[in-house]
Amino acid sequence: MAINRKIQTLDEFTIQQMRNFPKATGELSGLLRDIGLAAKRVHVEVNKAGLVDILGDAGTMNVQGEEVKKLDIFANNQFMGVLRHGISCAGIGSEEMDDIVVFDDDISNQSKYVCLFDPLDGSSNIDVNVSIGTIFSVFRRVSELGKPAKSEDFLQQGNKQVAAGYVIYGSSTMLVYATRRGVNGFTLDQAIGEFTLSHPDIVCPDSGKIYSVNHGNYFQYDEPVKKYITACQQKTKTTGGPYTQRYIGSMVADVHRNLIKGGIFMYPGTTDKPKGKLRLLYECNPFAFIVEKAGGKATDGNQRILDIQPTEVHQRTPFFIGSRLMMEELESMA
Ligand code: P6P
């Protein structure tokens, strides 16, 4: 009997990917399915945040010194829970946790992978109903299997990622992930409670007409960035424009839009914060991996994001990401 491939679920897709590579152990497929399960649980809570007393601050501060919203904690616990009790992950790092958490049990110590998460990025937008997201990064361990994972498993260059993805909790809930074989998007079909393949083989348009940056920091940016912003504002029909400025202050939503439509997203360093605001390991690396696999580019203003050698889990980096030709025009301003 022919299998209905018209609404291929995330589970069916990951299993099909595994069948295409007979040597695959299925661990990565299992890991992605675990992440999909946790994402569905977070989706339910995010979509009723306005209805139950899950809004507001949890009364605690995270390592960033930011007020932690209750949904942040819930999301972190969901991803931690499915991975700790799965068979595919030896430990995780998270924006919501000071240090990495090594699961250190016999099964987890045999797992080939570690993960890094921003469990709920843009959480300051929760209370005003703006789209928010989860971001994740997957590395193959470099430490000895059978023993607990170590910090060096997490502090690898982004070009060593085996998978990366995000979930966007917006008008619909989508899970997008990339492996070396490409980028695919899955939309949650609530009728069956499954992520279903809706955006196969995502490609980032070589150019676009959207630029995304916080203009409130304009006078703190360095000259090449200001020069590029001015160039964006001066585009006309004859020079590839006019451009439009779109910035909703939720990275997952801003970068997802620009990935699909074409565009550039910038979170530059400023005089107050030379390293910018965004975190390398669980915000910039995963998106850089995804957008490069889709044909775009991602830098810190000087080098590929994916070539940066991390030194600590929560380090920040200036971040520029998007359509190849727009990134190259930005680079030409240096
Ligand atoms: P700003 C959300 O808090 C976040 O981490 C990203 O999702 C978003 O792109 C950025 O901060 C917005 O920062 O300083 O422009 O408000």
XYZ file of C-alpha atoms and ligand atoms in Angstrom:
350
model
C 0.000 0.000 0.000
C 1.468 3.364 -0.970
C 2.333 5.553 2.018
C 0.685 8.958 1.887
C 3.636 11.228 1.318
C 1.472 14.301 0.849
C 1.503 15.071 4.575
C 4.797 13.620 5.655
C 5.229 14.084 9.395
C 8.497 15.056 11.065
C 8.837 11.519 12.376
C 8.269 9.999 8.913
C 10.695 12.493 7.378
C 13.488 11.816 9.855
C 12.988 8.059 9.492
C 13.057 8.393 5.688
C 16.291 10.388 6.006
C 17.697 7.572 8.144
C 16.633 4.926 5.577
C 18.511 6.899 2.917
C 21.703 6.456 4.950
C 21.815 2.783 6.066
C 24.839 3.414 8.283
C 22.839 5.908 10.334
C 22.191 4.685 13.867
C 18.974 6.679 14.102
C 20.239 8.687 17.082
C 20.038 12.035 15.302
C 16.583 11.193 13.943
C 15.515 10.269 17.449
C 16.974 13.476 18.851
C 15.024 15.592 16.355
C 11.817 13.728 17.180
C 12.436 14.347 20.894
C 12.865 18.064 20.193
C 9.643 18.012 18.157
C 7.777 16.458 21.085
C 9.006 19.099 23.544
C 8.169 21.825 21.016
C 4.560 20.598 20.849
C 4.291 20.829 24.619
C 5.732 24.358 24.597
C 3.347 25.280 21.768
C 0.352 24.384 23.954
C 1.530 26.614 26.810
C 2.621 29.510 24.580
C -0.793 29.522 22.941
C -2.638 29.850 26.220
C -0.168 32.188 27.915
C -2.771 34.923 27.934
C -5.341 32.723 29.604
C -3.626 31.233 32.596
C -1.417 32.568 35.286
C 1.716 31.639 33.387
C 2.411 35.221 32.387
C 4.637 37.588 34.188
C 7.961 37.221 35.842
C 8.920 34.114 37.677
C 10.586 36.348 40.225
C 13.999 35.051 39.278
C 16.826 36.367 37.120
C 18.760 34.305 34.540
C 22.513 34.456 33.890
C 21.879 37.397 31.617
C 20.487 39.339 34.574
C 17.141 39.421 32.783
C 13.800 38.825 34.429
C 12.823 35.237 33.698
C 9.279 34.664 32.497
C 7.531 31.539 33.710
C 7.296 30.217 30.139
C 11.093 30.397 29.858
C 11.393 27.997 32.760
C 8.635 25.752 31.437
C 10.235 25.581 27.979
C 13.679 24.895 29.393
C 12.300 22.066 31.509
C 10.464 20.531 28.562
C 13.535 20.331 26.333
C 15.736 19.233 29.228
C 13.209 16.562 30.194
C 12.749 14.875 26.817
C 16.480 14.849 26.134
C 17.509 13.650 29.576
C 15.050 10.758 29.330
C 15.828 10.041 25.657
C 18.726 8.009 24.290
C 20.269 10.539 21.933
C 21.793 13.318 24.043
C 24.575 13.318 26.659
C 23.934 16.798 27.991
C 22.693 20.304 27.204
C 23.630 23.946 27.543
C 20.879 26.534 27.811
C 20.402 30.276 28.071
C 18.357 29.555 31.185
C 21.108 27.653 32.996
C 24.379 29.041 34.340
C 26.418 25.992 33.330
C 26.065 23.009 31.015
C 24.106 20.068 32.390
C 25.725 16.675 31.811
C 23.148 13.902 32.169
C 25.795 11.380 33.366
C 23.840 8.142 33.381
C 24.831 4.898 31.617
C 22.503 5.440 28.640
C 23.142 9.170 28.171
C 26.899 8.717 28.442
C 26.716 6.413 25.406
C 24.893 9.136 23.382
C 26.825 10.661 20.488
C 25.334 14.147 20.696
C 25.050 17.206 22.905
C 22.615 20.091 22.413
C 22.516 23.802 23.138
C 19.243 25.692 23.486
C 17.692 29.034 23.749
C 14.469 27.460 25.008
C 12.292 30.525 24.511
C 13.945 33.418 22.704
C 12.230 36.786 22.671
C 10.458 36.023 25.914
C 10.025 39.733 26.653
C 7.455 39.576 23.846
C 5.357 36.883 25.539
C 3.116 39.324 27.360
C 2.365 41.311 24.224
C 1.599 38.332 22.001
C 4.486 38.746 19.576
C 5.908 35.592 17.953
C 8.653 33.920 19.960
C 10.833 30.906 19.359
C 13.095 28.078 20.449
C 16.574 27.752 18.951
C 18.725 24.615 19.097
C 22.165 23.429 18.050
C 23.438 19.828 17.880
C 27.084 18.717 18.045
C 28.641 15.273 17.847
C 30.647 14.744 21.025
C 34.436 14.955 20.897
C 34.810 13.374 24.360
C 34.972 9.608 24.962
C 31.664 7.793 24.597
C 30.675 5.820 27.663
C 31.890 8.606 29.898
C 30.102 11.865 30.849
C 30.110 14.664 28.284
C 32.617 17.459 28.829
C 32.679 21.224 28.232
C 34.707 20.799 25.035
C 31.754 18.937 23.536
C 29.799 22.218 23.741
C 32.585 24.690 22.915
C 33.078 23.579 19.320
C 33.172 25.860 16.299
C 29.751 26.235 14.693
C 31.046 24.615 11.496
C 31.110 21.328 13.457
C 27.332 21.326 14.058
C 25.556 18.221 12.723
C 22.131 19.851 12.930
C 20.536 23.124 13.986
C 17.021 24.438 14.010
C 14.351 26.591 15.509
C 10.679 26.535 16.399
C 8.620 29.661 15.753
C 5.446 30.024 17.819
C 3.585 32.443 15.579
C 0.409 32.525 13.488
C 1.278 28.860 13.090
C 3.914 26.853 14.894
C 6.763 25.770 12.637
C 9.865 23.697 13.233
C 12.706 24.360 10.783
C 15.920 22.386 10.921
C 19.053 21.966 8.856
C 21.495 19.117 8.468
C 24.308 18.864 5.946
C 21.629 17.627 3.542
C 19.605 20.851 3.569
C 16.925 22.879 5.344
C 13.331 21.737 5.795
C 10.330 23.299 7.502
C 7.456 21.555 9.264
C 4.186 23.169 10.287
C 2.259 21.851 13.276
C -1.012 20.286 12.115
C -3.071 20.508 15.275
C -5.692 18.138 13.859
C -3.244 15.264 14.188
C -0.785 16.851 16.635
C 2.145 16.360 14.290
C 4.677 18.601 12.576
C 4.127 18.040 8.836
C 6.510 18.872 6.005
C 5.338 22.214 4.614
C 8.556 23.894 3.407
C 10.826 21.278 1.789
C 14.342 22.287 0.742
C 14.244 25.907 1.946
C 16.526 28.232 -0.022
C 17.350 31.773 1.117
C 16.863 34.159 -1.857
C 20.191 35.592 -3.046
C 18.844 39.079 -2.360
C 15.878 40.798 -0.810
C 14.352 44.126 0.132
C 14.075 43.768 3.898
C 16.663 45.014 6.350
C 16.244 44.350 10.051
C 18.103 46.338 12.709
C 17.298 48.253 15.888
C 17.481 51.886 14.747
C 17.388 52.965 18.370
C 21.077 52.050 18.605
C 22.011 53.741 15.309
C 24.390 56.331 16.761
C 26.247 53.592 18.652
C 27.030 51.555 15.531
C 30.397 51.738 13.778
C 30.756 53.588 10.481
C 30.470 50.613 8.042
C 27.169 49.603 9.656
C 25.809 53.156 9.518
C 26.985 53.417 5.904
C 25.168 50.210 5.001
C 21.954 51.292 6.761
C 22.054 54.548 4.789
C 22.565 52.557 1.574
C 19.477 50.495 2.435
C 17.453 53.678 2.932
C 18.622 55.085 -0.401
C 17.696 52.066 -2.546
C 15.388 52.816 -5.455
C 13.661 50.694 -8.075
C 16.711 51.061 -10.263
C 19.112 49.944 -7.506
C 17.231 46.896 -6.272
C 14.901 48.675 -3.901
C 13.097 50.307 -2.383
C 13.899 48.412 0.802
C 11.644 48.175 3.819
C 12.764 48.040 7.447
C 11.209 45.205 9.433
C 12.284 44.542 13.037
C 10.000 43.046 15.651
C 12.587 42.414 18.328
C 12.139 38.658 18.247
C 15.131 37.139 16.484
C 13.473 33.858 15.493
C 10.623 35.720 13.786
C 12.892 38.311 12.143
C 15.416 35.808 10.816
C 12.734 33.296 9.745
C 10.982 35.985 7.673
C 14.236 37.047 6.037
C 15.235 33.410 5.381
C 11.997 32.803 3.490
C 11.576 36.175 1.750
C 15.191 37.308 1.466
C 16.683 40.032 3.613
C 19.357 40.893 6.148
C 19.220 40.883 9.952
C 21.792 42.792 11.965
C 22.532 42.942 15.665
C 25.828 44.888 15.593
C 28.120 45.685 18.452
C 27.570 49.104 19.978
C 29.756 51.517 21.926
C 27.976 50.333 25.095
C 28.100 46.625 24.128
C 30.947 46.014 21.626
C 30.051 42.311 21.461
C 26.373 43.090 20.886
C 23.592 41.236 22.669
C 23.102 37.888 20.946
C 24.683 34.667 22.160
C 27.054 32.736 19.917
C 26.352 29.147 20.948
C 22.563 28.967 21.061
C 21.399 31.893 18.937
C 23.973 32.849 16.284
C 25.642 29.503 15.518
C 22.382 27.611 14.856
C 20.963 30.348 12.633
C 24.291 30.740 10.838
C 24.308 26.990 10.112
C 20.725 27.064 8.833
C 21.086 30.182 6.663
C 24.403 29.036 5.161
C 22.837 25.658 4.298
C 20.062 27.654 2.586
C 22.596 29.674 0.563
C 22.963 32.779 2.710
C 25.818 34.133 4.842
C 26.437 34.947 8.513
C 29.345 36.888 10.040
C 30.343 38.820 13.141
C 31.367 41.712 10.912
C 34.834 40.262 10.382
C 34.612 36.454 10.047
C 32.126 33.638 9.480
C 30.108 33.038 12.615
C 30.704 29.303 12.122
C 34.496 29.751 12.305
C 34.526 31.463 15.699
C 36.198 29.331 18.360
C 33.986 29.625 21.466
C 35.547 30.054 24.905
C 32.461 30.091 27.110
C 28.830 29.004 26.847
C 27.146 32.412 27.135
C 29.534 34.517 25.107
C 28.049 37.201 22.869
C 28.911 38.200 19.307
C 27.930 40.912 16.866
C 25.679 39.249 14.304
C 24.947 39.859 10.623
C 22.976 37.251 8.679
C 20.948 36.965 5.503
C 20.851 36.901 1.733
C 24.232 36.405 0.124
C 24.278 39.545 -2.061
C 23.014 41.791 0.750
C 25.675 40.442 3.086
C 28.325 41.009 0.410
C 27.191 44.621 -0.002
C 27.475 45.069 3.773
C 30.967 43.524 3.705
C 31.946 45.970 0.945
C 31.300 48.854 3.342
C 34.097 47.742 5.677
P 16.764 44.702 21.121
C 15.013 39.074 22.322
O 15.195 39.548 23.657
C 16.387 39.070 21.654
O 17.263 38.251 22.332
C 16.238 38.628 20.207
O 15.208 37.719 20.021
C 15.986 39.926 19.474
O 16.411 39.902 18.124
C 16.819 40.919 20.280
O 16.889 40.408 21.616
C 16.180 42.291 20.308
O 17.042 43.124 21.058
O 17.954 45.248 21.890
O 16.743 45.211 19.689
O 15.454 44.873 21.799
